[in-house]
Amino acid sequence: MQIRELEEKDFGSLRALILSVYDEMPYATTFASRPGGEELDSLMRRKLEGMRESRVADLVAVEGGEIVADCEITKSTESGGVIGIIVAKEHRRRGLGRRLVEKCAAKARQHKMLEVYAEMDDRNEGAAAFFSKCGFREQEGEDELIMVRSL
Ligand SMILES: CC(C)(COP(=O)(O)OP(=O)(O)OC[C@H]1O[C@@H](n2cnc3c(N)ncnc32)[C@H](O)[C@@H]1OP(=O)(O)O)[C@@H](O)C(=O)NCCC(=O)NCCS
Protein backbone atom coordinates (compact mmCIF):
# COMPACT_ATOMS: atom_id res chain seq x y z
CA MET A 1 0.00 0.00 0.00
CA GLN A 2 1.43 3.33 -1.08
CA ILE A 3 0.47 6.62 0.58
CA ARG A 4 1.23 9.74 -1.44
CA GLU A 5 -0.18 13.07 -2.57
CA LEU A 6 -3.14 13.15 -4.97
CA GLU A 7 -2.16 13.43 -8.65
CA GLU A 8 -4.14 14.15 -11.80
CA LYS A 9 -3.76 10.54 -12.99
CA ASP A 10 -5.86 9.46 -9.96
CA PHE A 11 -9.05 11.24 -11.11
CA GLY A 12 -10.77 8.17 -12.63
CA SER A 13 -10.05 5.93 -9.68
CA LEU A 14 -10.93 8.55 -7.06
CA ARG A 15 -14.19 9.33 -8.90
CA ALA A 16 -15.16 5.64 -8.56
CA LEU A 17 -14.28 5.59 -4.85
CA ILE A 18 -16.31 8.74 -4.11
CA LEU A 19 -19.34 7.33 -5.98
CA SER A 20 -19.13 3.99 -4.18
CA VAL A 21 -19.17 5.75 -0.79
CA TYR A 22 -22.02 8.03 -1.97
CA ASP A 23 -24.07 4.98 -3.01
CA GLU A 24 -23.37 3.27 0.31
CA MET A 25 -24.07 6.23 2.63
CA PRO A 26 -24.86 9.52 0.89
CA TYR A 27 -25.07 11.34 4.25
CA ALA A 28 -21.32 10.64 4.77
CA THR A 29 -20.51 12.87 1.78
CA THR A 30 -20.99 16.58 1.08
CA PHE A 31 -23.17 15.99 -2.01
CA ALA A 32 -26.88 16.84 -1.99
CA SER A 33 -27.44 14.49 -4.96
CA ARG A 34 -25.36 11.87 -6.78
CA PRO A 35 -22.53 13.86 -8.40
CA GLY A 36 -21.82 13.59 -12.12
CA GLY A 37 -18.40 13.07 -13.69
CA GLU A 38 -17.93 16.76 -14.50
CA GLU A 39 -18.77 17.87 -10.96
CA LEU A 40 -16.28 15.36 -9.55
CA ASP A 41 -13.56 16.32 -12.02
CA SER A 42 -13.94 20.01 -11.18
CA LEU A 43 -13.81 19.15 -7.46
CA MET A 44 -10.58 17.22 -8.02
CA ARG A 45 -9.10 20.03 -10.11
CA ARG A 46 -9.86 22.44 -7.23
CA LYS A 47 -8.09 20.06 -4.85
CA LEU A 48 -4.93 20.09 -7.02
CA GLU A 49 -5.08 23.87 -7.35
CA GLY A 50 -5.44 24.20 -3.55
CA MET A 51 -2.46 21.87 -3.05
CA ARG A 52 -0.32 24.04 -5.36
CA GLU A 53 -1.37 27.11 -3.33
CA SER A 54 -0.68 25.37 0.04
CA ARG A 55 -4.36 25.66 1.05
CA VAL A 56 -5.10 21.94 0.75
CA ALA A 57 -3.31 18.85 2.05
CA ASP A 58 -4.53 15.76 0.18
CA LEU A 59 -3.15 12.25 0.55
CA VAL A 60 -4.35 9.07 -1.11
CA ALA A 61 -3.69 5.39 -0.41
CA VAL A 62 -3.04 3.33 -3.54
CA GLU A 63 -3.20 -0.43 -3.91
CA GLY A 64 -2.88 -2.29 -7.21
CA GLY A 65 -3.04 1.04 -9.04
CA GLU A 66 -6.43 1.91 -7.48
CA ILE A 67 -7.17 4.66 -4.96
CA VAL A 68 -8.56 2.94 -1.87
CA ALA A 69 -8.64 5.99 0.45
CA ASP A 70 -8.43 9.76 0.30
CA CYS A 71 -7.94 12.31 3.09
CA GLU A 72 -7.95 16.05 2.62
CA ILE A 73 -7.62 19.01 4.96
CA THR A 74 -8.70 22.32 3.40
CA LYS A 75 -7.79 25.64 4.97
CA SER A 76 -11.04 27.36 6.01
CA THR A 77 -9.79 30.10 8.33
CA GLU A 78 -6.44 31.85 9.01
CA SER A 79 -5.16 28.89 11.03
CA GLY A 80 -7.85 26.22 10.77
CA GLY A 81 -8.88 23.56 8.28
CA VAL A 82 -11.74 21.15 7.56
CA ILE A 83 -11.06 17.45 7.11
CA GLY A 84 -12.74 14.97 4.77
CA ILE A 85 -11.81 11.30 4.54
CA ILE A 86 -13.10 8.23 2.74
CA VAL A 87 -11.79 4.68 2.90
CA ALA A 88 -13.08 1.97 0.53
CA LYS A 89 -15.44 -0.38 2.37
CA GLU A 90 -13.22 -3.47 1.96
CA HIS A 91 -10.21 -1.64 3.46
CA ARG A 92 -11.88 -0.34 6.62
CA ARG A 93 -11.04 -1.20 10.25
CA ARG A 94 -7.40 -1.93 9.47
CA GLY A 95 -5.96 1.35 10.70
CA LEU A 96 -5.69 2.94 7.25
CA GLY A 97 -7.97 5.90 8.05
CA ARG A 98 -5.99 6.73 11.17
CA ARG A 99 -2.64 6.53 9.34
CA LEU A 100 -3.93 8.86 6.64
CA VAL A 101 -5.25 11.38 9.18
CA GLU A 102 -1.85 11.55 10.90
CA LYS A 103 0.05 11.99 7.64
CA CYS A 104 -2.43 14.56 6.36
CA ALA A 105 -2.28 16.42 9.72
CA ALA A 106 1.52 16.66 9.38
CA LYS A 107 1.12 18.11 5.89
CA ALA A 108 -1.52 20.59 7.12
CA ARG A 109 0.89 21.76 9.83
CA GLN A 110 3.40 22.53 7.07
CA HIS A 111 0.66 24.69 5.53
CA LYS A 112 0.50 26.65 8.84
CA MET A 113 -2.79 25.16 10.05
CA LEU A 114 -3.06 24.82 13.83
CA GLU A 115 -6.40 23.07 14.26
CA VAL A 116 -8.72 20.93 12.19
CA TYR A 117 -12.51 20.50 12.20
CA ALA A 118 -14.53 17.45 11.26
CA GLU A 119 -18.17 18.12 10.33
CA MET A 120 -20.52 15.18 10.05
CA ASP A 121 -24.14 14.14 9.84
CA ASP A 122 -25.31 12.92 13.24
CA ARG A 123 -26.36 9.60 11.61
CA ASN A 124 -22.69 8.92 10.90
CA GLU A 125 -21.88 7.30 14.24
CA GLY A 126 -18.94 5.35 12.77
CA ALA A 127 -17.25 8.59 11.71
CA ALA A 128 -17.79 10.16 15.16
CA ALA A 129 -16.20 7.12 16.83
CA PHE A 130 -13.35 7.21 14.32
CA PHE A 131 -12.57 10.91 14.80
CA SER A 132 -12.77 10.48 18.56
CA LYS A 133 -10.07 7.75 18.28
CA CYS A 134 -8.03 10.20 16.19
CA GLY A 135 -8.04 12.74 19.03
CA PHE A 136 -10.97 14.95 17.96
CA ARG A 137 -13.34 16.29 20.61
CA GLU A 138 -16.96 17.36 20.16
CA GLN A 139 -17.50 21.12 20.13
CA GLU A 140 -20.10 22.48 22.49
CA GLY A 141 -23.12 24.43 21.37
CA GLU A 142 -23.27 23.25 17.77
CA ASP A 143 -26.46 22.04 16.07
CA GLU A 144 -24.65 19.75 13.64
CA LEU A 145 -21.88 17.47 14.89
CA ILE A 146 -18.57 19.30 14.73
CA MET A 147 -15.41 17.87 16.25
CA VAL A 148 -12.06 19.60 16.57
CA ARG A 149 -8.45 18.74 17.30
CA SER A 150 -5.16 20.62 17.46
CA LEU A 151 -2.52 19.89 14.85
C1 LIG B 1 -14.76 6.80 8.95
C2 LIG B 1 -13.73 6.02 8.09
C3 LIG B 1 -12.89 7.03 7.30
C4 LIG B 1 -12.81 5.22 9.03
O1 LIG B 1 -11.76 4.62 8.27
P1 LIG B 1 -11.02 3.25 8.74
O2 LIG B 1 -9.83 3.04 7.89
O3 LIG B 1 -12.00 2.16 8.84
O4 LIG B 1 -10.55 3.66 10.23
P2 LIG B 1 -9.46 2.94 11.14
O5 LIG B 1 -9.36 1.49 10.78
O6 LIG B 1 -8.20 3.74 11.10
O7 LIG B 1 -10.15 3.08 12.58
C5 LIG B 1 -9.45 3.52 13.74
C6 LIG B 1 -10.38 3.36 14.95
O8 LIG B 1 -11.51 4.23 14.80
C7 LIG B 1 -12.69 3.57 15.32
N1 LIG B 1 -13.65 3.31 14.23
C8 LIG B 1 -13.42 3.37 12.89
N2 LIG B 1 -14.56 3.11 12.19
C9 LIG B 1 -15.52 2.85 13.12
C10 LIG B 1 -16.90 2.50 13.03
N3 LIG B 1 -17.53 2.36 11.84
N4 LIG B 1 -17.59 2.30 14.19
C11 LIG B 1 -16.98 2.44 15.39
N5 LIG B 1 -15.67 2.77 15.55
C12 LIG B 1 -14.95 2.98 14.42
C13 LIG B 1 -12.21 2.23 15.90
O9 LIG B 1 -11.89 2.45 17.27
C14 LIG B 1 -10.96 1.97 15.08
O10 LIG B 1 -10.05 1.12 15.72
P3 LIG B 1 -10.35 -0.49 15.77
O11 LIG B 1 -10.70 -0.92 14.37
O12 LIG B 1 -9.05 -1.06 16.26
O13 LIG B 1 -11.49 -0.69 16.73
C15 LIG B 1 -14.44 5.02 7.13
O14 LIG B 1 -15.37 4.25 7.87
C16 LIG B 1 -15.19 5.67 5.98
O15 LIG B 1 -14.62 5.91 4.92
N6 LIG B 1 -16.50 5.96 6.16
C17 LIG B 1 -17.31 6.56 5.10
C18 LIG B 1 -16.95 8.02 4.85
C19 LIG B 1 -17.07 8.86 6.11
O16 LIG B 1 -17.98 8.71 6.90
N7 LIG B 1 -16.11 9.78 6.28
C20 LIG B 1 -16.08 10.67 7.42
C21 LIG B 1 -16.87 11.91 7.19
S1 LIG B 1 -15.78 13.23 6.70
PDB file of N, CA and C in Angstrom, residues 54-57 71-84 98 100-118 131 134-137 147-151:
ATOM      1  N   SER A  54      -0.873  25.689  -1.393  1.00  0.00           N
ATOM      2  CA  SER A  54      -0.677  25.368   0.039  1.00  0.00           C
ATOM      3  C   SER A  54      -1.911  25.649   0.891  1.00  0.00           C
ATOM      4  N   ARG A  55      -3.110  25.518   0.296  1.00  0.00           N
ATOM      5  CA  ARG A  55      -4.360  25.655   1.046  1.00  0.00           C
ATOM      6  C   ARG A  55      -4.981  24.300   1.340  1.00  0.00           C
ATOM      7  N   VAL A  56      -4.525  23.272   0.625  1.00  0.00           N
ATOM      8  CA  VAL A  56      -5.102  21.938   0.750  1.00  0.00           C
ATOM      9  C   VAL A  56      -3.984  20.910   0.931  1.00  0.00           C
ATOM     10  N   ALA A  57      -4.175  20.027   1.928  1.00  0.00           N
ATOM     11  CA  ALA A  57      -3.311  18.847   2.049  1.00  0.00           C
ATOM     12  C   ALA A  57      -4.171  17.672   1.612  1.00  0.00           C
ATOM     13  N   CYS A  71      -7.742  11.417   1.938  1.00  0.00           N
ATOM     14  CA  CYS A  71      -7.941  12.312   3.092  1.00  0.00           C
ATOM     15  C   CYS A  71      -7.490  13.699   2.688  1.00  0.00           C
ATOM     16  N   GLU A  72      -8.353  14.682   2.925  1.00  0.00           N
ATOM     17  CA  GLU A  72      -7.952  16.051   2.618  1.00  0.00           C
ATOM     18  C   GLU A  72      -8.246  16.958   3.798  1.00  0.00           C
ATOM     19  N   ILE A  73      -7.375  17.940   3.985  1.00  0.00           N
ATOM     20  CA  ILE A  73      -7.621  19.014   4.961  1.00  0.00           C
ATOM     21  C   ILE A  73      -7.519  20.314   4.178  1.00  0.00           C
ATOM     22  N   THR A  74      -8.622  21.073   4.176  1.00  0.00           N
ATOM     23  CA  THR A  74      -8.695  22.316   3.403  1.00  0.00           C
ATOM     24  C   THR A  74      -8.736  23.501   4.346  1.00  0.00           C
ATOM     25  N   LYS A  75      -7.839  24.441   4.124  1.00  0.00           N
ATOM     26  CA  LYS A  75      -7.787  25.635   4.972  1.00  0.00           C
ATOM     27  C   LYS A  75      -9.118  26.380   4.875  1.00  0.00           C
ATOM     28  N   SER A  76      -9.735  26.688   6.035  1.00  0.00           N
ATOM     29  CA  SER A  76     -11.036  27.358   6.011  1.00  0.00           C
ATOM     30  C   SER A  76     -10.991  28.672   6.779  1.00  0.00           C
ATOM     31  N   THR A  77      -9.979  28.838   7.622  1.00  0.00           N
ATOM     32  CA  THR A  77      -9.785  30.102   8.335  1.00  0.00           C
ATOM     33  C   THR A  77      -8.284  30.395   8.314  1.00  0.00           C
ATOM     34  N   GLU A  78      -7.874  31.479   8.983  1.00  0.00           N
ATOM     35  CA  GLU A  78      -6.444  31.852   9.012  1.00  0.00           C
ATOM     36  C   GLU A  78      -5.565  30.688   9.464  1.00  0.00           C
ATOM     37  N   SER A  79      -6.029  29.950  10.487  1.00  0.00           N
ATOM     38  CA  SER A  79      -5.161  28.894  11.032  1.00  0.00           C
ATOM     39  C   SER A  79      -5.895  27.562  11.223  1.00  0.00           C
ATOM     40  N   GLY A  80      -7.075  27.441  10.593  1.00  0.00           N
ATOM     41  CA  GLY A  80      -7.847  26.220  10.768  1.00  0.00           C
ATOM     42  C   GLY A  80      -8.211  25.577   9.442  1.00  0.00           C
ATOM     43  N   GLY A  81      -8.500  24.272   9.494  1.00  0.00           N
ATOM     44  CA  GLY A  81      -8.879  23.557   8.281  1.00  0.00           C
ATOM     45  C   GLY A  81     -10.027  22.600   8.548  1.00  0.00           C
ATOM     46  N   VAL A  82     -10.651  22.122   7.463  1.00  0.00           N
ATOM     47  CA  VAL A  82     -11.741  21.150   7.557  1.00  0.00           C
ATOM     48  C   VAL A  82     -11.270  19.852   6.930  1.00  0.00           C
ATOM     49  N   ILE A  83     -11.530  18.741   7.615  1.00  0.00           N
ATOM     50  CA  ILE A  83     -11.062  17.446   7.114  1.00  0.00           C
ATOM     51  C   ILE A  83     -12.184  16.661   6.439  1.00  0.00           C
ATOM     52  N   GLY A  84     -11.832  15.921   5.402  1.00  0.00           N
ATOM     53  CA  GLY A  84     -12.741  14.972   4.769  1.00  0.00           C
ATOM     54  C   GLY A  84     -11.949  13.703   4.496  1.00  0.00           C
ATOM     55  N   ARG A  98      -6.770   6.047  10.133  1.00  0.00           N
ATOM     56  CA  ARG A  98      -5.988   6.726  11.172  1.00  0.00           C
ATOM     57  C   ARG A  98      -4.593   7.115  10.651  1.00  0.00           C
ATOM     58  N   LEU A 100      -3.769   7.743   7.594  1.00  0.00           N
ATOM     59  CA  LEU A 100      -3.927   8.855   6.642  1.00  0.00           C
ATOM     60  C   LEU A 100      -4.164  10.177   7.367  1.00  0.00           C
ATOM     61  N   VAL A 101      -4.978  10.146   8.423  1.00  0.00           N
ATOM     62  CA  VAL A 101      -5.252  11.380   9.178  1.00  0.00           C
ATOM     63  C   VAL A 101      -3.944  11.931   9.743  1.00  0.00           C
ATOM     64  N   GLU A 102      -3.104  11.061  10.308  1.00  0.00           N
ATOM     65  CA  GLU A 102      -1.849  11.548  10.905  1.00  0.00           C
ATOM     66  C   GLU A 102      -0.929  12.140   9.839  1.00  0.00           C
ATOM     67  N   LYS A 103      -0.831  11.473   8.696  1.00  0.00           N
ATOM     68  CA  LYS A 103       0.048  11.989   7.637  1.00  0.00           C
ATOM     69  C   LYS A 103      -0.497  13.300   7.067  1.00  0.00           C
ATOM     70  N   CYS A 104      -1.813  13.368   6.920  1.00  0.00           N
ATOM     71  CA  CYS A 104      -2.427  14.564   6.364  1.00  0.00           C
ATOM     72  C   CYS A 104      -2.316  15.719   7.374  1.00  0.00           C
ATOM     73  N   ALA A 105      -2.423  15.395   8.671  1.00  0.00           N
ATOM     74  CA  ALA A 105      -2.275  16.422   9.716  1.00  0.00           C
ATOM     75  C   ALA A 105      -0.865  17.014   9.664  1.00  0.00           C
ATOM     76  N   ALA A 106       0.138  16.165   9.445  1.00  0.00           N
ATOM     77  CA  ALA A 106       1.524  16.658   9.376  1.00  0.00           C
ATOM     78  C   ALA A 106       1.681  17.616   8.196  1.00  0.00           C
ATOM     79  N   LYS A 107       1.049  17.256   7.077  1.00  0.00           N
ATOM     80  CA  LYS A 107       1.116  18.109   5.885  1.00  0.00           C
ATOM     81  C   LYS A 107       0.395  19.438   6.139  1.00  0.00           C
ATOM     82  N   ALA A 108      -0.765  19.373   6.825  1.00  0.00           N
ATOM     83  CA  ALA A 108      -1.524  20.594   7.116  1.00  0.00           C
ATOM     84  C   ALA A 108      -0.725  21.531   8.029  1.00  0.00           C
ATOM     85  N   ARG A 109       0.033  20.932   8.955  1.00  0.00           N
ATOM     86  CA  ARG A 109       0.893  21.763   9.829  1.00  0.00           C
ATOM     87  C   ARG A 109       1.916  22.517   8.987  1.00  0.00           C
ATOM     88  N   GLN A 110       2.448  21.846   7.970  1.00  0.00           N
ATOM     89  CA  GLN A 110       3.403  22.527   7.072  1.00  0.00           C
ATOM     90  C   GLN A 110       2.733  23.703   6.372  1.00  0.00           C
ATOM     91  N   HIS A 111       1.409  23.601   6.158  1.00  0.00           N
ATOM     92  CA  HIS A 111       0.657  24.690   5.529  1.00  0.00           C
ATOM     93  C   HIS A 111       0.161  25.696   6.575  1.00  0.00           C
ATOM     94  N   LYS A 112       0.774  25.658   7.771  1.00  0.00           N
ATOM     95  CA  LYS A 112       0.497  26.647   8.837  1.00  0.00           C
ATOM     96  C   LYS A 112      -0.906  26.523   9.446  1.00  0.00           C
ATOM     97  N   MET A 113      -1.500  25.346   9.365  1.00  0.00           N
ATOM     98  CA  MET A 113      -2.786  25.158  10.053  1.00  0.00           C
ATOM     99  C   MET A 113      -2.500  24.667  11.472  1.00  0.00           C
ATOM    100  N   LEU A 114      -3.300  25.145  12.425  1.00  0.00           N
ATOM    101  CA  LEU A 114      -3.058  24.817  13.832  1.00  0.00           C
ATOM    102  C   LEU A 114      -4.148  23.927  14.417  1.00  0.00           C
ATOM    103  N   GLU A 115      -5.337  23.959  13.795  1.00  0.00           N
ATOM    104  CA  GLU A 115      -6.401  23.068  14.255  1.00  0.00           C
ATOM    105  C   GLU A 115      -7.241  22.618  13.080  1.00  0.00           C
ATOM    106  N   VAL A 116      -7.927  21.489  13.294  1.00  0.00           N
ATOM    107  CA  VAL A 116      -8.717  20.930  12.193  1.00  0.00           C
ATOM    108  C   VAL A 116     -10.094  20.520  12.694  1.00  0.00           C
ATOM    109  N   TYR A 117     -11.108  20.793  11.860  1.00  0.00           N
ATOM    110  CA  TYR A 117     -12.505  20.499  12.202  1.00  0.00           C
ATOM    111  C   TYR A 117     -13.026  19.344  11.355  1.00  0.00           C
ATOM    112  N   ALA A 118     -13.829  18.508  11.978  1.00  0.00           N
ATOM    113  CA  ALA A 118     -14.531  17.446  11.258  1.00  0.00           C
ATOM    114  C   ALA A 118     -16.027  17.718  11.414  1.00  0.00           C
ATOM    115  N   PHE A 131     -13.271   9.648  14.515  1.00  0.00           N
ATOM    116  CA  PHE A 131     -12.574  10.912  14.795  1.00  0.00           C
ATOM    117  C   PHE A 131     -12.223  11.017  16.286  1.00  0.00           C
ATOM    118  N   CYS A 134      -9.123   9.405  16.790  1.00  0.00           N
ATOM    119  CA  CYS A 134      -8.030  10.196  16.191  1.00  0.00           C
ATOM    120  C   CYS A 134      -7.738  11.462  16.995  1.00  0.00           C
ATOM    121  N   GLY A 135      -8.377  11.613  18.159  1.00  0.00           N
ATOM    122  CA  GLY A 135      -8.041  12.742  19.033  1.00  0.00           C
ATOM    123  C   GLY A 135      -8.946  13.958  18.883  1.00  0.00           C
ATOM    124  N   PHE A 136     -10.034  13.833  18.106  1.00  0.00           N
ATOM    125  CA  PHE A 136     -10.972  14.952  17.961  1.00  0.00           C
ATOM    126  C   PHE A 136     -11.937  14.951  19.143  1.00  0.00           C
ATOM    127  N   ARG A 137     -12.366  16.153  19.538  1.00  0.00           N
ATOM    128  CA  ARG A 137     -13.344  16.286  20.614  1.00  0.00           C
ATOM    129  C   ARG A 137     -14.538  17.086  20.117  1.00  0.00           C
ATOM    130  N   MET A 147     -16.464  18.287  15.325  1.00  0.00           N
ATOM    131  CA  MET A 147     -15.407  17.865  16.246  1.00  0.00           C
ATOM    132  C   MET A 147     -14.126  18.593  15.856  1.00  0.00           C
ATOM    133  N   VAL A 148     -13.264  18.801  16.832  1.00  0.00           N
ATOM    134  CA  VAL A 148     -12.062  19.601  16.567  1.00  0.00           C
ATOM    135  C   VAL A 148     -10.859  18.958  17.246  1.00  0.00           C
ATOM    136  N   ARG A 149      -9.692  19.128  16.630  1.00  0.00           N
ATOM    137  CA  ARG A 149      -8.450  18.739  17.304  1.00  0.00           C
ATOM    138  C   ARG A 149      -7.319  19.681  16.902  1.00  0.00           C
ATOM    139  N   SER A 150      -6.330  19.808  17.777  1.00  0.00           N
ATOM    140  CA  SER A 150      -5.160  20.617  17.456  1.00  0.00           C
ATOM    141  C   SER A 150      -4.263  19.832  16.518  1.00  0.00           C
ATOM    142  N   LEU A 151      -3.451  20.575  15.770  1.00  0.00           N
ATOM    143  CA  LEU A 151      -2.524  19.892  14.846  1.00  0.00           C
ATOM    144  C   LEU A 151      -1.103  19.948  15.409  1.00  0.00           C
TER     145      LEU A 151
END
